[in-house]
XYZ file of C-alpha atoms in Angstrom:
716
model
C 4.785 11.873 35.905
C 0.881 11.649 35.177
C -0.468 7.924 35.079
C -0.789 6.658 32.097
C -4.504 6.510 31.874
C -4.874 9.929 31.848
C -3.863 11.120 28.394
C -2.403 14.583 28.064
C -4.233 17.623 27.155
C -4.449 17.115 22.927
C -1.313 17.277 21.088
C -1.168 21.030 20.784
C -1.143 21.350 24.531
C 1.600 18.809 25.048
C 4.915 20.835 24.722
C 3.606 23.612 26.520
C 2.599 21.186 29.453
C 6.255 18.654 29.159
C 7.998 22.235 29.590
C 5.663 23.015 32.242
C 6.831 19.520 34.149
C 10.225 20.732 33.562
C 10.385 23.949 35.070
C 8.130 23.156 38.056
C 10.609 19.934 38.641
C 13.964 22.834 37.950
C 12.229 25.122 40.718
C 11.723 22.009 43.251
C 15.077 20.616 43.061
C 17.212 24.194 42.876
C 14.695 25.758 45.388
C 14.284 28.463 43.107
C 11.870 31.121 41.753
C 10.250 29.735 38.312
C 11.369 32.918 36.727
C 14.881 33.482 36.623
C 14.448 29.447 35.564
C 12.498 30.884 32.341
C 15.495 33.371 31.849
C 18.063 30.863 31.845
C 16.058 28.192 29.193
C 15.484 31.394 27.027
C 11.424 31.228 27.221
C 9.966 34.069 26.197
C 7.118 35.269 28.241
C 4.229 36.188 25.393
C 4.306 31.829 25.828
C 0.602 31.409 27.574
C 0.634 31.504 31.111
C -0.021 27.559 31.436
C 4.013 27.687 30.409
C 5.299 29.385 33.556
C 2.403 28.277 36.090
C 0.368 25.008 35.406
C -0.091 24.318 38.557
C -4.428 24.215 37.481
C -3.567 20.794 36.283
C -3.917 18.552 38.974
C -3.745 15.332 36.826
C -0.015 16.543 35.865
C 0.997 15.576 39.358
C 3.747 18.103 39.529
C 5.425 16.797 42.548
C 5.879 13.076 40.654
C 7.848 15.212 37.820
C 9.933 17.248 40.496
C 10.983 13.085 41.738
C 13.099 12.828 38.957
C 15.294 15.859 39.989
C 15.262 15.006 43.987
C 18.998 14.317 44.420
C 21.403 13.811 41.436
C 19.612 13.863 37.804
C 19.342 10.501 36.026
C 21.440 11.701 33.020
C 18.099 12.379 30.832
C 15.067 13.328 33.207
C 13.768 15.428 30.720
C 13.450 12.888 27.869
C 11.158 10.407 29.504
C 8.763 13.735 29.697
C 8.891 14.440 26.506
C 8.436 11.078 25.238
C 5.183 10.733 27.441
C 3.796 13.761 25.972
C 4.507 13.573 22.632
C 3.038 10.299 20.899
C 4.880 7.715 19.882
C 3.353 7.479 16.346
C 4.809 11.192 16.287
C 8.290 10.436 17.413
C 8.442 7.488 15.370
C 7.794 9.471 12.233
C 10.343 11.805 13.258
C 12.958 8.639 13.555
C 13.164 9.848 17.227
C 14.352 7.318 19.332
C 15.915 8.957 23.039
C 19.228 7.580 23.928
C 19.210 5.381 27.179
C 21.570 7.294 29.619
C 23.961 4.867 30.319
C 24.116 3.851 26.437
C 25.639 7.845 26.050
C 27.344 7.110 28.809
C 28.914 4.565 27.428
C 29.472 5.862 23.689
C 31.348 9.141 25.285
C 33.850 7.047 27.262
C 34.669 5.106 24.152
C 35.065 8.461 22.421
C 37.388 9.423 24.750
C 39.144 6.177 25.009
C 39.898 5.883 21.607
C 40.794 9.813 21.237
C 43.364 9.571 23.431
C 44.671 6.429 22.566
C 45.293 7.728 19.060
C 47.251 11.355 20.863
C 45.099 13.199 18.098
C 43.188 15.462 20.417
C 44.676 18.041 22.248
C 43.488 20.110 25.341
C 44.805 23.472 24.169
C 42.553 26.150 23.528
C 40.406 27.173 20.860
C 41.163 29.298 18.183
C 39.601 32.833 18.789
C 38.392 32.866 15.496
C 36.094 30.152 16.143
C 32.560 32.020 17.243
C 30.701 29.802 18.763
C 33.370 28.265 20.553
C 35.380 29.797 24.357
C 38.647 28.897 24.725
C 38.380 25.689 27.381
C 40.402 23.198 28.388
C 38.286 20.617 27.104
C 37.917 19.242 23.505
C 34.593 20.887 21.777
C 31.524 18.525 21.175
C 28.722 18.835 18.814
C 25.804 16.869 18.999
C 23.929 17.931 15.762
C 20.614 16.453 16.760
C 20.428 16.252 20.480
C 16.712 15.472 21.092
C 16.528 16.311 24.714
C 20.430 16.685 25.675
C 21.338 12.991 26.726
C 25.042 12.861 24.784
C 25.666 16.546 25.966
C 24.656 15.993 29.886
C 26.710 12.826 29.784
C 30.090 14.858 28.433
C 29.307 17.279 30.918
C 29.592 14.871 33.892
C 33.043 13.869 32.053
C 34.208 17.059 32.424
C 32.434 17.266 36.186
C 34.358 14.270 37.181
C 37.217 15.477 35.803
C 38.102 18.194 38.803
C 38.226 20.930 36.761
C 36.745 24.212 37.639
C 32.910 25.171 37.390
C 33.276 27.712 34.515
C 34.781 25.619 32.616
C 32.502 22.919 32.208
C 30.147 24.511 29.414
C 32.603 25.728 27.254
C 32.738 24.305 23.628
C 29.863 22.446 24.718
C 27.155 22.713 21.749
C 23.684 20.898 20.411
C 21.812 21.186 17.646
C 18.229 20.143 17.119
C 15.271 21.097 14.587
C 12.744 20.422 17.802
C 12.418 23.595 19.829
C 10.762 21.851 22.938
C 13.761 19.130 22.531
C 16.104 22.413 22.861
C 14.552 23.697 25.775
C 14.470 20.646 27.935
C 18.247 20.224 26.718
C 18.965 23.771 28.322
C 16.975 22.201 31.468
C 19.182 18.988 31.709
C 22.552 20.479 31.386
C 21.109 23.457 34.054
C 20.230 21.306 36.506
C 23.388 18.811 36.348
C 24.954 21.655 36.259
C 24.020 23.392 39.478
C 23.788 20.567 41.179
C 27.192 19.499 40.763
C 28.361 22.559 41.995
C 30.057 22.721 45.229
C 27.596 24.206 47.717
C 29.401 26.899 48.593
C 29.549 28.089 44.995
C 26.514 27.130 43.517
C 25.086 31.236 44.238
C 27.903 32.664 42.741
C 27.520 30.206 39.215
C 23.711 30.975 39.305
C 24.338 34.142 39.233
C 26.740 34.280 36.899
C 24.337 32.221 34.612
C 22.183 35.010 34.833
C 23.989 37.685 34.317
C 25.410 35.781 31.148
C 21.766 35.204 30.175
C 21.439 39.580 30.486
C 24.073 40.345 28.857
C 23.407 37.696 25.141
C 19.889 37.937 25.559
C 19.487 34.355 25.155
C 20.407 31.331 27.444
C 24.090 30.634 28.361
C 23.813 26.988 27.310
C 24.836 26.530 24.203
C 21.865 24.101 22.754
C 19.876 26.173 19.426
C 17.275 25.310 16.782
C 19.353 24.481 14.125
C 18.624 22.028 11.408
C 22.388 20.935 11.078
C 21.551 18.907 7.645
C 19.923 21.806 5.616
C 21.880 24.111 7.427
C 19.509 26.683 8.393
C 16.377 27.352 10.597
C 13.839 24.807 11.205
C 10.852 25.327 8.752
C 7.640 25.722 11.499
C 5.415 23.127 10.269
C 4.614 21.145 13.841
C 2.310 22.447 16.521
C 5.445 22.661 18.975
C 6.956 24.951 16.240
C 4.218 27.582 16.432
C 3.771 27.223 20.014
C 7.264 28.129 20.757
C 7.521 30.835 17.868
C 7.959 33.551 20.858
C 11.029 32.110 21.681
C 12.707 31.728 18.290
C 14.915 34.833 18.990
C 16.195 33.262 22.308
C 16.504 29.684 20.617
C 18.526 30.232 17.122
C 22.356 30.303 17.552
C 24.425 33.724 17.141
C 23.696 35.442 13.967
C 26.533 34.875 11.403
C 28.224 32.281 13.578
C 28.084 28.732 12.275
C 29.944 29.509 8.829
C 33.645 28.910 10.376
C 32.751 26.856 13.723
C 34.592 23.537 13.953
C 34.668 20.583 16.938
C 36.764 18.796 17.886
C 34.220 15.881 18.606
C 30.767 14.876 17.244
C 28.863 12.393 18.818
C 25.070 11.697 19.046
C 22.138 9.615 18.193
C 21.159 10.932 14.735
C 16.802 10.295 13.671
C 16.319 6.976 12.448
C 14.318 7.745 9.242
C 14.306 6.310 5.536
C 13.805 8.794 2.863
C 11.119 8.095 1.531
C 9.466 8.582 4.943
C 10.686 12.450 4.958
C 8.012 14.890 4.039
C 8.072 16.143 0.823
C 9.441 19.582 2.047
C 12.544 17.492 4.184
C 12.889 15.646 0.720
C 13.396 18.913 -1.696
C 15.514 20.512 1.030
C 17.998 17.673 1.102
C 17.731 15.670 -2.620
C 21.040 17.955 -3.582
C 22.925 17.052 -0.269
C 22.071 13.182 -0.839
C 23.388 13.588 -4.690
C 26.569 15.882 -3.541
C 27.335 12.997 -0.756
C 27.073 10.027 -2.987
C 24.917 8.762 -0.928
C 21.275 8.224 -3.517
C 19.930 7.992 -6.843
C 16.612 8.541 -7.652
C 17.557 6.746 -11.062
C 16.907 3.232 -12.329
C 15.857 0.126 -10.945
C 17.883 0.384 -8.044
C 16.175 3.404 -6.577
C 12.364 1.538 -7.261
C 14.090 -1.675 -5.373
C 15.470 -0.041 -2.159
C 16.907 3.372 -3.128
C 14.291 5.049 -1.239
C 15.284 3.182 1.826
C 17.900 5.525 2.106
C 18.693 6.012 5.821
C 18.590 9.705 6.876
C 21.144 9.082 9.591
C 24.201 8.943 6.605
C 23.120 12.106 5.283
C 23.593 13.771 8.902
C 26.643 12.106 9.299
C 28.553 13.121 6.393
C 26.604 16.636 6.512
C 27.972 17.577 9.998
C 31.205 15.838 8.942
C 31.635 18.013 6.482
C 31.138 21.107 7.652
C 31.852 20.899 11.208
C 34.425 18.213 12.395
C 37.577 19.455 12.056
C 40.240 17.358 10.218
C 41.494 14.965 12.511
C 38.511 15.002 14.842
C 37.013 12.106 15.705
C 33.109 10.821 15.779
C 31.042 8.493 17.451
C 27.159 8.199 16.476
C 24.694 5.311 16.924
C 23.268 4.306 13.536
C 21.206 1.704 12.309
C 23.118 -1.030 12.093
C 21.875 -2.013 8.162
C 23.898 0.674 7.313
C 26.745 -1.529 7.411
C 25.555 -4.643 5.975
C 22.424 -4.421 3.197
C 23.651 -4.057 -0.268
C 22.299 -0.892 -2.293
C 20.879 1.481 0.512
C 23.620 1.525 2.489
C 26.456 1.394 -0.627
C 27.406 4.979 -0.959
C 27.530 5.401 2.785
C 30.252 2.460 3.180
C 32.641 5.033 0.709
C 33.433 6.721 3.578
C 34.950 9.394 1.919
C 33.404 12.786 1.396
C 33.346 13.787 -2.341
C 34.506 17.411 -2.899
C 36.973 18.585 -1.748
C 38.268 15.012 -1.159
C 38.630 13.501 2.415
C 38.585 10.292 3.761
C 36.759 8.884 6.939
C 38.998 6.325 8.638
C 36.824 4.233 10.619
C 38.657 3.058 14.013
C 35.850 0.412 15.195
C 32.027 -0.505 14.700
C 29.748 -1.761 17.785
C 27.083 -4.679 17.322
C 24.297 -3.959 19.761
C 21.824 -6.679 17.690
C 21.559 -8.336 20.288
C 20.493 -5.926 23.274
C 17.130 -4.298 23.370
C 18.194 -0.340 24.313
C 15.308 0.764 22.061
C 12.112 -1.922 22.987
C 9.773 -2.425 19.527
C 11.887 -0.741 17.388
C 12.703 -3.059 14.751
C 16.189 -1.634 13.227
C 19.078 -3.023 15.125
C 22.024 -0.773 16.751
C 25.351 -0.038 15.829
C 28.076 2.356 17.203
C 30.306 3.596 15.085
C 33.643 5.967 15.651
C 36.335 7.064 12.901
C 38.500 10.536 12.365
C 37.836 12.937 9.726
C 40.749 12.909 6.623
C 42.587 9.483 7.829
C 41.898 6.740 5.501
C 39.834 3.785 6.356
C 42.138 0.094 6.517
C 40.508 -3.348 6.775
C 39.483 -5.011 8.195
C 37.738 -2.770 11.034
C 37.357 -4.202 14.250
C 34.136 -5.387 14.975
C 32.622 -5.432 18.310
C 29.573 -7.906 19.305
C 27.755 -7.436 22.583
C 25.445 -9.768 24.135
C 24.354 -10.143 27.701
C 26.541 -12.137 30.198
C 25.876 -15.583 30.999
C 25.592 -14.905 34.563
C 22.941 -11.710 33.898
C 19.090 -12.201 34.460
C 18.301 -10.524 30.810
C 16.045 -7.244 31.634
C 13.321 -6.579 29.829
C 14.991 -3.175 29.252
C 18.715 -2.537 28.803
C 17.915 1.033 29.652
C 19.099 0.383 33.344
C 22.199 -2.282 32.624
C 25.869 -1.849 33.116
C 27.744 -2.042 30.138
C 30.609 -2.841 31.394
C 29.907 -5.386 33.658
C 26.371 -6.906 32.286
C 27.289 -6.925 28.463
C 30.219 -8.855 27.119
C 31.901 -7.703 23.897
C 32.966 -10.353 21.361
C 35.934 -8.701 19.596
C 35.800 -9.933 15.598
C 36.542 -7.964 12.295
C 34.504 -7.105 9.160
C 35.952 -6.757 5.409
C 34.158 -5.735 2.244
C 32.605 -8.539 0.786
C 33.824 -7.645 -2.875
C 37.074 -4.929 -2.354
C 36.691 -4.671 -6.115
C 33.771 -3.188 -5.435
C 33.533 0.242 -3.584
C 31.146 0.714 -0.871
C 30.241 -3.047 -0.792
C 28.554 -4.285 2.265
C 30.777 -5.333 5.806
C 31.073 -8.741 6.175
C 32.769 -10.424 9.512
C 35.708 -12.710 9.047
C 35.526 -15.771 10.372
C 37.862 -19.522 10.520
C 34.672 -21.351 9.640
C 33.533 -20.027 6.466
C 30.358 -22.173 4.694
C 31.805 -25.150 2.477
C 29.434 -26.922 0.735
C 30.874 -30.547 -1.098
C 31.317 -28.839 -4.480
C 33.143 -25.442 -2.361
C 35.815 -27.161 -0.609
C 39.534 -24.541 -0.196
C 36.804 -21.758 -1.273
C 36.712 -18.957 1.610
C 34.725 -16.855 -0.314
C 31.286 -16.095 -0.032
C 30.107 -16.027 -4.024
C 26.702 -16.810 -5.734
C 24.403 -19.369 -5.476
C 23.122 -21.343 -8.759
C 19.410 -20.874 -7.209
C 17.543 -17.287 -7.604
C 15.161 -16.445 -4.847
C 11.985 -13.879 -5.159
C 9.453 -12.382 -2.619
C 5.987 -13.926 -2.291
C 2.707 -12.501 -3.360
C 2.298 -8.791 -2.811
C -1.184 -7.389 -1.884
C 0.040 -4.107 -1.696
C -1.532 -3.813 1.795
C -4.895 -5.075 0.559
C -5.069 -8.805 2.128
C -8.752 -8.015 2.951
C -9.784 -8.082 -0.622
C -7.295 -10.549 -1.761
C -7.481 -12.921 1.161
C -10.330 -15.071 1.216
C -11.766 -18.011 3.662
C -13.985 -20.690 2.333
C -18.096 -21.368 3.428
C -18.015 -24.570 2.887
C -20.718 -24.029 -0.345
C -19.848 -24.916 -4.115
C -21.483 -25.544 -7.082
C -19.462 -28.462 -9.200
C -16.068 -26.928 -8.127
C -16.612 -24.234 -10.818
C -17.650 -21.565 -7.979
C -16.783 -21.091 -4.493
C -18.681 -19.247 -1.801
C -15.878 -17.427 -0.170
C -15.990 -14.323 2.563
C -12.776 -11.656 2.032
C -10.942 -11.931 4.945
C -11.180 -7.929 6.812
C -9.009 -8.760 9.842
C -5.932 -9.646 7.698
C -5.811 -6.324 6.888
C -5.018 -2.685 7.885
C -7.609 -0.698 6.396
C -10.934 -0.812 7.503
C -13.287 -2.884 4.809
C -16.299 -4.311 4.346
C -16.833 -8.068 4.602
C -18.178 -9.581 1.283
C -19.644 -12.911 0.992
C -19.293 -13.833 -2.725
C -19.543 -16.653 -5.266
C -16.316 -16.508 -7.216
C -14.646 -18.768 -9.813
C -12.458 -21.275 -8.333
C -9.877 -21.183 -11.050
C -8.715 -17.814 -9.653
C -8.548 -19.247 -6.342
C -5.153 -20.540 -4.340
C -4.522 -21.879 -1.320
C -2.310 -19.644 0.935
C 0.594 -19.689 2.680
C 1.389 -17.279 5.455
C 4.756 -16.310 7.538
C 3.326 -18.082 10.446
C 2.591 -21.181 8.777
C 6.759 -22.023 7.848
C 8.434 -23.884 10.675
C 11.846 -25.865 9.354
C 10.998 -28.557 7.062
C 7.091 -27.535 7.680
C 4.468 -25.568 5.880
C 0.844 -25.347 7.212
C -1.321 -23.534 4.404
C -3.586 -21.709 6.037
C -6.948 -19.937 3.934
C -7.000 -19.123 -0.029
C -5.970 -16.247 -2.127
C -8.170 -14.369 -4.979
C -5.399 -13.740 -7.568
C -6.146 -12.592 -10.982
C -2.794 -12.278 -12.245
C -1.274 -12.925 -15.752
C 1.990 -14.945 -13.878
C 3.638 -14.801 -17.246
C 3.307 -11.373 -17.867
C 3.692 -10.270 -14.267
C 0.435 -8.088 -14.222
C -3.005 -7.957 -13.436
C -5.595 -10.059 -15.930
C -6.955 -7.727 -18.571
C -9.862 -6.603 -18.128
C -11.788 -7.937 -20.875
C -10.477 -10.964 -20.232
C -11.793 -10.870 -16.699
C -14.793 -9.770 -17.525
C -15.981 -12.310 -19.861
C -13.988 -15.307 -18.348
C -14.575 -14.723 -14.568
C -17.358 -12.445 -14.046
C -18.055 -13.157 -10.984
C -14.618 -12.290 -9.758
C -14.611 -9.263 -11.850
C -17.797 -7.614 -10.063
C -16.369 -8.602 -6.501
C -13.580 -6.579 -7.227
C -15.232 -3.800 -8.503
C -16.512 -3.492 -5.274
C -13.125 -2.361 -3.947
C -11.793 -0.512 -6.910
C -11.831 2.810 -5.261
C -9.202 1.229 -2.332
C -7.554 -0.730 -4.473
C -6.473 2.309 -6.956
C -5.273 3.950 -3.327
C -2.926 1.619 -2.861
C 0.640 2.880 -2.527
C 2.551 0.177 -4.431
C 0.058 0.302 -7.342
C 0.269 4.007 -7.533
C 4.185 4.073 -7.646
C 4.258 1.341 -9.657
C 1.148 -0.153 -11.481
C -0.748 3.061 -12.162
C -0.972 1.914 -15.829
C -2.193 -1.555 -15.395
C -5.536 -2.941 -14.145
C -6.528 -2.032 -10.541
C -6.562 -5.371 -9.360
C -2.821 -6.098 -10.241
C -0.996 -7.587 -7.789
C 2.884 -7.779 -6.696
C 5.913 -10.122 -7.289
C 3.929 -12.899 -8.925
C 5.622 -14.578 -11.360
C 5.862 -18.023 -12.715
C 7.868 -19.048 -10.054
C 4.676 -18.058 -7.685
C 2.683 -20.476 -9.051
C 5.534 -23.479 -9.251
C 4.087 -26.508 -7.759
C 7.530 -27.438 -6.109
C 9.591 -24.476 -4.193
C 11.271 -24.003 -1.011
C 10.378 -20.850 1.304
C 11.928 -19.485 4.477
C 10.420 -16.921 6.327
C 12.074 -12.916 6.010
C 12.757 -10.641 9.006
C 12.531 -14.430 11.122
C 15.349 -14.662 14.448
C 16.640 -17.714 12.225
C 16.321 -19.334 8.792
C 13.907 -21.411 8.493
C 13.411 -23.096 5.214
C 11.010 -26.000 4.045
C 9.394 -28.036 1.329
C 6.090 -26.805 -0.498
C 4.179 -29.238 -2.374
C 0.943 -28.673 -4.770
C -2.199 -28.223 -2.167
C -3.492 -32.509 -0.944
C -7.443 -31.361 -1.814
C -7.535 -28.832 -4.514
C -4.518 -30.041 -6.760
C -3.022 -26.189 -6.811
C 0.435 -24.751 -6.220
C 0.284 -23.338 -2.675
C 0.844 -19.303 -3.038
C 3.665 -17.408 -0.120
C 2.857 -14.487 1.071
C 5.476 -11.632 0.659
C 6.819 -11.793 4.034
C 8.406 -15.200 3.019
C 11.225 -15.693 0.405
C 10.739 -18.714 -2.354
C 12.611 -20.405 -4.927
C 10.965 -22.822 -7.215
C 12.694 -26.515 -7.735
C 12.359 -29.103 -10.207
C 12.076 -32.225 -8.044
C 11.409 -33.434 -4.754
C 14.517 -34.293 -3.997
C 15.957 -31.079 -5.220
C 13.320 -29.647 -2.652
C 14.798 -31.754 0.309
C 18.355 -31.135 -0.698
C 17.796 -27.718 -0.575
C 15.746 -27.201 2.614
C 18.375 -29.687 4.545
C 21.310 -27.176 3.404
C 19.665 -23.910 4.302
C 18.235 -25.585 7.906
C 22.020 -26.424 8.580
C 24.520 -24.806 11.050
C 26.465 -24.220 8.831
C 24.543 -22.014 6.942
C 23.023 -20.142 9.657
C 26.835 -19.115 10.405
C 27.728 -17.715 7.074
C 24.379 -16.015 7.000
C 25.267 -14.464 10.673
C 28.571 -12.757 8.767
C 26.686 -10.360 6.289
C 22.925 -10.333 7.903
C 21.214 -9.925 11.282
C 18.581 -11.960 12.331
C 14.968 -10.144 13.316
C 15.897 -6.936 10.288
C 13.670 -6.324 7.450
C 16.698 -7.722 5.406
C 17.351 -10.963 6.649
C 16.126 -14.134 4.675
C 15.441 -11.453 1.873
C 15.592 -13.234 -1.210
C 19.095 -11.073 -2.241
C 20.642 -13.736 0.482
C 20.319 -16.395 -1.598
C 22.451 -14.611 -3.829
C 25.657 -14.787 -1.451
C 25.678 -18.058 -0.773
C 27.340 -20.411 -3.111
C 24.910 -23.673 -3.172
C 25.631 -25.680 -6.401
C 22.617 -26.959 -7.930
C 21.032 -30.612 -6.986
C 22.940 -33.161 -8.907
C 21.709 -36.833 -8.110
C 24.598 -38.492 -9.343
C 26.300 -36.607 -5.849
C 26.298 -39.341 -3.128
C 26.511 -35.844 -0.866
C 23.655 -34.348 -2.482
C 21.663 -37.341 -2.070
C 22.654 -38.036 1.501
C 21.384 -34.377 2.177
C 18.111 -34.866 0.313
C 17.686 -38.454 2.551
C 17.972 -35.838 5.379
C 15.562 -33.401 4.238
C 12.787 -35.949 3.651
C 13.609 -37.712 6.736
C 12.954 -34.080 8.501
C 10.074 -33.273 6.291
C 7.888 -36.431 6.970
C 8.977 -36.373 10.249
C 5.412 -34.997 12.465
C 5.998 -31.439 13.577
C 6.096 -32.577 17.206
C 8.666 -34.623 16.966
C 11.064 -32.389 14.138
C 13.971 -30.883 15.354
C 14.380 -27.193 15.034
């Protein structure tokens, strides 16, 4: 492996160098000539010479790369090479998160267990009309987004451990991917695993057999292909990797006209995790009809603007490959974002668990929640595993397993090396539909102790709250324009000298020190300034907004009444007009318009809590003690206006309670983007504050005591 301090030789060269390392590692581990290995992988010779012999690059440290393959492969040795050479930003843009081998191995074992238990998978040969699959003793398996082949390798290891003949190991084992480098690395992983597992006496014979198959087929004997399993076609050449490996395409493509009737006993893998709104235009256009066909997505109405665009591409892949490639009665095991099971609008179509045409139900067997285990460090989305059978109905409650570290196991920094059976503990529970009468409603965990407020005694249902929340003020990526700091100078409180906080924004902006009308400047409350029962505002925010009309102040009004603010905003006009949220939702309004600003935002008394937090932390916000102005929360906070301090103390006491935390855990996952969102409040039956109710007064008094307790002495 190259040291971390030595960068790859540019993005366009990275695929070449990655493949070169894989070929050299294979040659070292198997004591073979790289030419034979190139033939088995299906690499065409017109590629640049550095692909075949990169030893003129001393910083690549070929020997260290070969150490991956010294004895037995560690599941996915070349996946790590891929991640080292392809920039993380590019992999995130594609939704590529390469799966640790221990997790892939567990998924294969669990799917095998469920299939054996249900007695629905037979180990007889495939139909001879199935042109992709050969007769086999094993169930046929497809990974529709195989990456560098970790699930294929885990499945191959299962077959090897079963003790069957070598010539049966690869039959019916198929992978697809849209990245040519990933296809070649997956083939390399299968070749390495296959050859090292062969008995030494049979190794030479198997090597020659594979070479013969490659020569006869004119392609690799490993059935891993460059193919878009969602769009059902060859991927478009849109990346440098596609251009580099274009000469390999004939050997990377699946056999012509052999996918039409292919069906598999099992589908397994980890599809790309990427939202619709992050897909490129070509991908959107190619798949839009499929989103609509499977009932997963609608681009019309308010839902499409506020959440519809957050549809997960993984849900489309699941429906498309189950429809096309999974035989009736076949089983699927996929790793998916946990939000698909819990978000309201973005996961609604997915949770119908039914293919529309022809009508075919999908029977969910189990859902596993790995949100407490960091298998993908640095990734905000939480992990879940789904197991289902095609042409079976889903019955509720569905078994739900929540995975945690065992108490006697020291948490590792990364979970990729843990033993899932011995280091982790799965707590079994169940989930039901939140609203059974509404098809595709979110799944909530069943509990024996549902939250009950004083007005809810005897109720076992989560239902609507009397309070309505909204997000805080959203600048649309222009914090560096609207967030301010005072320099301490003022002119009779009419004008304040301020400086824009360019460090608080992601865009590079010029620092400006300006005199602005104080009427439009308000105290700012940021995410970091909120703790349970306590707030600490930091800085100021320019609010040139008509809160009643929920749009920016009219230009004539701003120019004549607040000329200094008007001149200041003109300095940033070009940048403010390029904001994505402005172009999408406010392009007909003044260019200084903000988002999520209403009369509730300017309410003098309100309750706020942090979104995307590890737990719910609510606090009461009162007017600023110095300026007397209402404090403005940013968009990473949710807020509820209240009419009195006592009502605010009552609400914060409830929201910070253990009972509420237990209830939220039934349908929300801490740390995710949806945790603590305004919609959370609609699922809690919190009655409006009644000063004549003694229990309400007790809660308000408790909230007041915690609020007045110094922060260092306040319990979290």
